[in-house]
C-alpha cells in the first residue's frame, strides 16, 4: 500500500493510469497526472506548496520534491527527473531532463527539451534556455543540444511511460527465491535506448 497522507484536509491526487511505487511518500497538495511514474522511495511533500507532475512525467528513485508556502513545484509533460534529484519550488518544462543527483532551486526554470547534467546545482531564479545543456555547481549553460540528444531523451522518457504500464500490470510484492532458477528469464526491453556516451561513440 503506497504511503499517501492528507494534511490540513488536502489529499494527494493520483491519476488511475499513473504508477506510484508503494515505498514512495506523497503528502498533501500533490497532483500526479496521467501516465506518470513515481519511483521507489521518492518523497513528494506538498505540506507547504503545491507539487504537480503533468502527463507522462517521471520522478525516479529517492527524488525529493518540495517548496516554500504558496509556491508551485511543477514537472511539465514528459519531464524526466533522474535518480536522487531534488526539486524545490522550481519548474521543469515540457520534455526536459534533470539528471541524477542534480538540485534545482526555487524560482528556477528548466526550459523545454533541455538537459540538466547529473550532480548539477541550478541556483534560485536561474533560467535554462530551451534545448540547452547546463552543468556544474552552480550550473552554467554549456551549449545547445543536438536533435540526436533531444531524440535520445524522448526515447528514454517513453521507456518510463512504458514502465508505468508494466508496473501497474505486473509488479507485485513476492518472497525472494533462494537460488537462481535454470534458464533465468531476462527483462525483454527494446534496445533502442542506449547510454548517451555509447550512442555518440557509435555515430
PDB file of C-alpha atoms in Angstrom:
ATOM      1  CA  UNK A   1       0.000   0.000   0.000  1.00  0.00           C
ATOM      2  CA  UNK A   2       1.508   3.329  -1.041  1.00  0.00           C
ATOM      3  CA  UNK A   3       2.148   5.951   1.618  1.00  0.00           C
ATOM      4  CA  UNK A   4      -0.323   8.749   0.883  1.00  0.00           C
ATOM      5  CA  UNK A   5      -1.098  11.299   3.583  1.00  0.00           C
ATOM      6  CA  UNK A   6      -3.718  14.018   3.919  1.00  0.00           C
ATOM      7  CA  UNK A   7      -2.713  17.193   5.783  1.00  0.00           C
ATOM      8  CA  UNK A   8      -4.921  20.174   6.672  1.00  0.00           C
ATOM      9  CA  UNK A   9      -7.712  18.488   4.715  1.00  0.00           C
ATOM     10  CA  UNK A  10      -5.691  18.342   1.445  1.00  0.00           C
ATOM     11  CA  UNK A  11      -5.269  14.884  -0.104  1.00  0.00           C
ATOM     12  CA  UNK A  12      -2.866  13.838  -2.911  1.00  0.00           C
ATOM     13  CA  UNK A  13      -4.398  13.061  -6.304  1.00  0.00           C
ATOM     14  CA  UNK A  14      -3.123  10.166  -8.445  1.00  0.00           C
ATOM     15  CA  UNK A  15      -4.494   9.553 -11.922  1.00  0.00           C
ATOM     16  CA  UNK A  16      -5.528   5.897 -12.440  1.00  0.00           C
ATOM     17  CA  UNK A  17      -3.042   5.489 -15.307  1.00  0.00           C
ATOM     18  CA  UNK A  18      -0.093   6.688 -13.186  1.00  0.00           C
ATOM     19  CA  UNK A  19       2.129   4.317 -11.243  1.00  0.00           C
ATOM     20  CA  UNK A  20       3.376   5.277  -7.783  1.00  0.00           C
ATOM     21  CA  UNK A  21       5.666   2.775  -6.074  1.00  0.00           C
ATOM     22  CA  UNK A  22       4.421   1.595  -2.660  1.00  0.00           C
ATOM     23  CA  UNK A  23       7.533   2.962  -0.910  1.00  0.00           C
ATOM     24  CA  UNK A  24       7.053   6.493  -2.293  1.00  0.00           C
ATOM     25  CA  UNK A  25       5.641   9.112   0.104  1.00  0.00           C
ATOM     26  CA  UNK A  26       3.026  11.658  -1.032  1.00  0.00           C
ATOM     27  CA  UNK A  27       1.843  14.313   1.421  1.00  0.00           C
ATOM     28  CA  UNK A  28      -0.874  16.927   0.951  1.00  0.00           C
ATOM     29  CA  UNK A  29      -1.124  19.056  -2.192  1.00  0.00           C
ATOM     30  CA  UNK A  30       0.391  16.609  -4.688  1.00  0.00           C
ATOM     31  CA  UNK A  31      -1.115  16.047  -8.141  1.00  0.00           C
ATOM     32  CA  UNK A  32       0.096  13.113 -10.254  1.00  0.00           C
ATOM     33  CA  UNK A  33      -1.181  13.244 -13.822  1.00  0.00           C
ATOM     34  CA  UNK A  34      -1.866  10.546 -16.416  1.00  0.00           C
ATOM     35  CA  UNK A  35       0.855   8.071 -17.436  1.00  0.00           C
ATOM     36  CA  UNK A  36       3.298   9.309 -14.793  1.00  0.00           C
ATOM     37  CA  UNK A  37       5.844   7.144 -12.982  1.00  0.00           C
ATOM     38  CA  UNK A  38       6.945   7.767  -9.377  1.00  0.00           C
ATOM     39  CA  UNK A  39       9.837   5.548  -8.311  1.00  0.00           C
ATOM     40  CA  UNK A  40      10.743   3.761  -5.068  1.00  0.00           C
ATOM     41  CA  UNK A  41      11.495   5.964  -2.027  1.00  0.00           C
ATOM     42  CA  UNK A  42      10.594   9.205  -3.827  1.00  0.00           C
ATOM     43  CA  UNK A  43       9.285  11.860  -1.425  1.00  0.00           C
ATOM     44  CA  UNK A  44       6.759  14.451  -2.609  1.00  0.00           C
ATOM     45  CA  UNK A  45       5.966  16.748   0.319  1.00  0.00           C
ATOM     46  CA  UNK A  46       3.079  19.017  -0.562  1.00  0.00           C
ATOM     47  CA  UNK A  47       2.768  20.250   3.024  1.00  0.00           C
ATOM     48  CA  UNK A  48       3.693  23.871   2.133  1.00  0.00           C
ATOM     49  CA  UNK A  49       3.324  24.419  -1.633  1.00  0.00           C
ATOM     50  CA  UNK A  50       1.701  22.506  -4.500  1.00  0.00           C
ATOM     51  CA  UNK A  51       3.606  19.760  -6.332  1.00  0.00           C
ATOM     52  CA  UNK A  52       2.490  18.625  -9.775  1.00  0.00           C
ATOM     53  CA  UNK A  53       3.642  16.008 -12.262  1.00  0.00           C
ATOM     54  CA  UNK A  54       1.919  16.538 -15.608  1.00  0.00           C
ATOM     55  CA  UNK A  55       1.103  13.858 -18.159  1.00  0.00           C
ATOM     56  CA  UNK A  56       3.878  11.395 -18.973  1.00  0.00           C
ATOM     57  CA  UNK A  57       6.374  12.794 -16.460  1.00  0.00           C
ATOM     58  CA  UNK A  58       8.523  10.624 -14.243  1.00  0.00           C
ATOM     59  CA  UNK A  59      10.304  11.186 -10.945  1.00  0.00           C
ATOM     60  CA  UNK A  60      12.658   8.358 -10.112  1.00  0.00           C
ATOM     61  CA  UNK A  61      14.055   6.584  -7.041  1.00  0.00           C
ATOM     62  CA  UNK A  62      14.868   8.718  -3.944  1.00  0.00           C
ATOM     63  CA  UNK A  63      13.954  12.019  -5.622  1.00  0.00           C
ATOM     64  CA  UNK A  64      12.586  14.832  -3.459  1.00  0.00           C
ATOM     65  CA  UNK A  65      10.003  17.466  -4.415  1.00  0.00           C
ATOM     66  CA  UNK A  66       9.153  20.282  -2.009  1.00  0.00           C
ATOM     67  CA  UNK A  67       8.622  24.043  -1.989  1.00  0.00           C
ATOM     68  CA  UNK A  68       8.045  27.093   0.175  1.00  0.00           C
ATOM     69  CA  UNK A  69       4.498  28.112   1.223  1.00  0.00           C
ATOM     70  CA  UNK A  70       2.295  29.237  -1.674  1.00  0.00           C
ATOM     71  CA  UNK A  71       4.830  28.042  -4.265  1.00  0.00           C
ATOM     72  CA  UNK A  72       4.316  25.539  -7.068  1.00  0.00           C
ATOM     73  CA  UNK A  73       6.881  22.879  -7.965  1.00  0.00           C
ATOM     74  CA  UNK A  74       5.979  21.573 -11.409  1.00  0.00           C
ATOM     75  CA  UNK A  75       7.291  18.960 -13.820  1.00  0.00           C
ATOM     76  CA  UNK A  76       5.538  19.521 -17.129  1.00  0.00           C
ATOM     77  CA  UNK A  77       4.527  16.951 -19.751  1.00  0.00           C
ATOM     78  CA  UNK A  78       7.185  14.300 -20.471  1.00  0.00           C
ATOM     79  CA  UNK A  79       9.534  15.763 -17.862  1.00  0.00           C
ATOM     80  CA  UNK A  80      12.181  13.298 -16.719  1.00  0.00           C
ATOM     81  CA  UNK A  81      13.727  13.503 -13.241  1.00  0.00           C
ATOM     82  CA  UNK A  82      16.711  11.197 -12.679  1.00  0.00           C
ATOM     83  CA  UNK A  83      17.564   9.161  -9.593  1.00  0.00           C
ATOM     84  CA  UNK A  84      18.185  11.181  -6.435  1.00  0.00           C
ATOM     85  CA  UNK A  85      17.397  14.635  -7.850  1.00  0.00           C
ATOM     86  CA  UNK A  86      15.930  17.407  -5.670  1.00  0.00           C
ATOM     87  CA  UNK A  87      13.354  19.884  -6.998  1.00  0.00           C
ATOM     88  CA  UNK A  88      12.446  22.801  -4.719  1.00  0.00           C
ATOM     89  CA  UNK A  89       9.921  25.415  -5.831  1.00  0.00           C
ATOM     90  CA  UNK A  90      11.014  25.231  -9.478  1.00  0.00           C
ATOM     91  CA  UNK A  91       9.515  24.488 -12.882  1.00  0.00           C
ATOM     92  CA  UNK A  92      10.788  21.797 -15.239  1.00  0.00           C
ATOM     93  CA  UNK A  93       9.304  22.500 -18.665  1.00  0.00           C
ATOM     94  CA  UNK A  94       7.918  20.017 -21.199  1.00  0.00           C
ATOM     95  CA  UNK A  95      10.306  17.245 -22.298  1.00  0.00           C
ATOM     96  CA  UNK A  96      13.200  18.477 -20.121  1.00  0.00           C
ATOM     97  CA  UNK A  97      15.525  16.159 -18.201  1.00  0.00           C
ATOM     98  CA  UNK A  98      17.068  16.714 -14.766  1.00  0.00           C
ATOM     99  CA  UNK A  99      19.998  14.361 -14.278  1.00  0.00           C
ATOM    100  CA  UNK A 100      20.839  12.097 -11.363  1.00  0.00           C
ATOM    101  CA  UNK A 101      21.555  13.855  -8.035  1.00  0.00           C
ATOM    102  CA  UNK A 102      21.014  17.313  -9.547  1.00  0.00           C
ATOM    103  CA  UNK A 103      19.411  20.076  -7.467  1.00  0.00           C
ATOM    104  CA  UNK A 104      17.060  22.686  -8.945  1.00  0.00           C
ATOM    105  CA  UNK A 105      16.250  25.555  -6.597  1.00  0.00           C
ATOM    106  CA  UNK A 106      13.375  27.968  -6.007  1.00  0.00           C
ATOM    107  CA  UNK A 107      12.153  30.062  -8.918  1.00  0.00           C
ATOM    108  CA  UNK A 108      14.447  28.307 -11.390  1.00  0.00           C
ATOM    109  CA  UNK A 109      13.021  27.281 -14.759  1.00  0.00           C
ATOM    110  CA  UNK A 110      14.452  24.426 -16.795  1.00  0.00           C
ATOM    111  CA  UNK A 111      13.499  25.190 -20.387  1.00  0.00           C
ATOM    112  CA  UNK A 112      11.647  22.908 -22.772  1.00  0.00           C
ATOM    113  CA  UNK A 113      13.693  19.955 -24.090  1.00  0.00           C
ATOM    114  CA  UNK A 114      16.739  20.953 -22.015  1.00  0.00           C
ATOM    115  CA  UNK A 115      19.071  18.723 -20.008  1.00  0.00           C
ATOM    116  CA  UNK A 116      20.465  19.462 -16.549  1.00  0.00           C
ATOM    117  CA  UNK A 117      23.580  17.307 -16.162  1.00  0.00           C
ATOM    118  CA  UNK A 118      23.995  14.837 -13.309  1.00  0.00           C
ATOM    119  CA  UNK A 119      25.030  16.440  -9.989  1.00  0.00           C
ATOM    120  CA  UNK A 120      24.461  19.985 -11.310  1.00  0.00           C
ATOM    121  CA  UNK A 121      23.266  22.741  -8.954  1.00  0.00           C
ATOM    122  CA  UNK A 122      20.755  25.086 -10.594  1.00  0.00           C
ATOM    123  CA  UNK A 123      20.605  28.170  -8.390  1.00  0.00           C
ATOM    124  CA  UNK A 124      17.442  30.070  -7.465  1.00  0.00           C
ATOM    125  CA  UNK A 125      15.755  32.014 -10.303  1.00  0.00           C
ATOM    126  CA  UNK A 126      18.197  30.682 -12.921  1.00  0.00           C
ATOM    127  CA  UNK A 127      16.562  30.186 -16.320  1.00  0.00           C
ATOM    128  CA  UNK A 128      17.795  27.380 -18.532  1.00  0.00           C
ATOM    129  CA  UNK A 129      17.047  28.220 -22.193  1.00  0.00           C
ATOM    130  CA  UNK A 130      15.098  25.730 -24.294  1.00  0.00           C
ATOM    131  CA  UNK A 131      17.129  22.904 -25.895  1.00  0.00           C
ATOM    132  CA  UNK A 132      20.207  23.642 -23.774  1.00  0.00           C
ATOM    133  CA  UNK A 133      22.667  21.608 -21.734  1.00  0.00           C
ATOM    134  CA  UNK A 134      23.632  23.012 -18.336  1.00  0.00           C
ATOM    135  CA  UNK A 135      26.199  21.543 -15.954  1.00  0.00           C
ATOM    136  CA  UNK A 136      28.295  22.408 -12.920  1.00  0.00           C
ATOM    137  CA  UNK A 137      27.845  23.935  -9.478  1.00  0.00           C
ATOM    138  CA  UNK A 138      26.469  26.480  -9.923  1.00  0.00           C
ATOM    139  CA  UNK A 139      25.111  25.299 -13.264  1.00  0.00           C
ATOM    140  CA  UNK A 140      26.079  27.245 -16.378  1.00  0.00           C
ATOM    141  CA  UNK A 141      24.965  26.949 -19.968  1.00  0.00           C
ATOM    142  CA  UNK A 142      27.328  24.646 -21.857  1.00  0.00           C
ATOM    143  CA  UNK A 143      25.791  24.572 -25.336  1.00  0.00           C
ATOM    144  CA  UNK A 144      22.673  23.953 -27.400  1.00  0.00           C
ATOM    145  CA  UNK A 145      21.527  20.339 -27.587  1.00  0.00           C
ATOM    146  CA  UNK A 146      21.604  18.413 -30.849  1.00  0.00           C
ATOM    147  CA  UNK A 147      18.473  16.871 -32.316  1.00  0.00           C
ATOM    148  CA  UNK A 148      20.065  13.464 -31.655  1.00  0.00           C
ATOM    149  CA  UNK A 149      20.347  14.286 -27.938  1.00  0.00           C
ATOM    150  CA  UNK A 150      16.752  15.522 -27.724  1.00  0.00           C
ATOM    151  CA  UNK A 151      15.526  12.402 -29.515  1.00  0.00           C
ATOM    152  CA  UNK A 152      17.574  10.246 -27.086  1.00  0.00           C
ATOM    153  CA  UNK A 153      15.933  11.970 -24.136  1.00  0.00           C
ATOM    154  CA  UNK A 154      12.439  11.495 -25.572  1.00  0.00           C
ATOM    155  CA  UNK A 155      13.033   7.775 -26.132  1.00  0.00           C
ATOM    156  CA  UNK A 156      14.229   7.370 -22.543  1.00  0.00           C
ATOM    157  CA  UNK A 157      11.100   9.065 -21.234  1.00  0.00           C
ATOM    158  CA  UNK A 158       8.928   6.816 -23.397  1.00  0.00           C
ATOM    159  CA  UNK A 159      10.559   3.835 -21.682  1.00  0.00           C
ATOM    160  CA  UNK A 160       9.467   5.207 -18.295  1.00  0.00           C
ATOM    161  CA  UNK A 161       5.938   5.713 -19.600  1.00  0.00           C
ATOM    162  CA  UNK A 162       6.002   2.069 -20.637  1.00  0.00           C
ATOM    163  CA  UNK A 163       7.419   1.177 -17.213  1.00  0.00           C
ATOM    164  CA  UNK A 164       4.352   2.766 -15.592  1.00  0.00           C
ATOM    165  CA  UNK A 165       2.143   0.432 -17.666  1.00  0.00           C
ATOM    166  CA  UNK A 166       4.332  -2.608 -16.907  1.00  0.00           C
ATOM    167  CA  UNK A 167       4.386  -1.779 -13.196  1.00  0.00           C
ATOM    168  CA  UNK A 168       0.614  -1.321 -12.969  1.00  0.00           C
ATOM    169  CA  UNK A 169       0.000  -4.622 -14.730  1.00  0.00           C
ATOM    170  CA  UNK A 170       2.743  -6.940 -13.434  1.00  0.00           C
ATOM    171  CA  UNK A 171       4.561  -5.591 -10.364  1.00  0.00           C
ATOM    172  CA  UNK A 172       3.645  -7.304  -7.103  1.00  0.00           C
ATOM    173  CA  UNK A 173       5.326  -7.970  -3.795  1.00  0.00           C
ATOM    174  CA  UNK A 174       6.698 -11.531  -3.509  1.00  0.00           C
ATOM    175  CA  UNK A 175       9.160 -13.583  -1.490  1.00  0.00           C
ATOM    176  CA  UNK A 176      12.663 -13.786  -2.951  1.00  0.00           C
ATOM    177  CA  UNK A 177      13.886 -17.061  -4.416  1.00  0.00           C
ATOM    178  CA  UNK A 178      16.675 -18.817  -2.543  1.00  0.00           C
ATOM    179  CA  UNK A 179      18.584 -19.833  -5.668  1.00  0.00           C
ATOM    180  CA  UNK A 180      18.782 -18.955  -9.348  1.00  0.00           C
ATOM    181  CA  UNK A 181      16.377 -20.959 -11.489  1.00  0.00           C
ATOM    182  CA  UNK A 182      17.707 -22.689 -14.652  1.00  0.00           C
ATOM    183  CA  UNK A 183      17.397 -20.560 -17.806  1.00  0.00           C
ATOM    184  CA  UNK A 184      16.510 -17.489 -15.746  1.00  0.00           C
ATOM    185  CA  UNK A 185      14.403 -15.035 -17.714  1.00  0.00           C
ATOM    186  CA  UNK A 186      15.866 -11.634 -18.604  1.00  0.00           C
ATOM    187  CA  UNK A 187      13.910  -8.400 -18.946  1.00  0.00           C
ATOM    188  CA  UNK A 188      12.697  -8.073 -22.531  1.00  0.00           C
ATOM    189  CA  UNK A 189      13.151  -4.360 -23.140  1.00  0.00           C
ATOM    190  CA  UNK A 190      13.662  -2.859 -26.619  1.00  0.00           C
ATOM    191  CA  UNK A 191      17.297  -1.821 -27.021  1.00  0.00           C
ATOM    192  CA  UNK A 192      16.618   1.414 -28.887  1.00  0.00           C
ATOM    193  CA  UNK A 193      17.803   3.493 -25.910  1.00  0.00           C
ATOM    194  CA  UNK A 194      21.486   3.257 -25.006  1.00  0.00           C
ATOM    195  CA  UNK A 195      23.625   5.444 -22.734  1.00  0.00           C
ATOM    196  CA  UNK A 196      24.294   8.754 -24.496  1.00  0.00           C
ATOM    197  CA  UNK A 197      28.067   8.259 -24.473  1.00  0.00           C
ATOM    198  CA  UNK A 198      27.638   4.923 -26.275  1.00  0.00           C
ATOM    199  CA  UNK A 199      25.319   6.462 -28.852  1.00  0.00           C
ATOM    200  CA  UNK A 200      27.936   9.135 -29.605  1.00  0.00           C
ATOM    201  CA  UNK A 201      30.730   6.566 -29.873  1.00  0.00           C
ATOM    202  CA  UNK A 202      28.722   4.674 -32.481  1.00  0.00           C
ATOM    203  CA  UNK A 203      27.903   7.794 -34.524  1.00  0.00           C
TER     204      UNK A 203
END
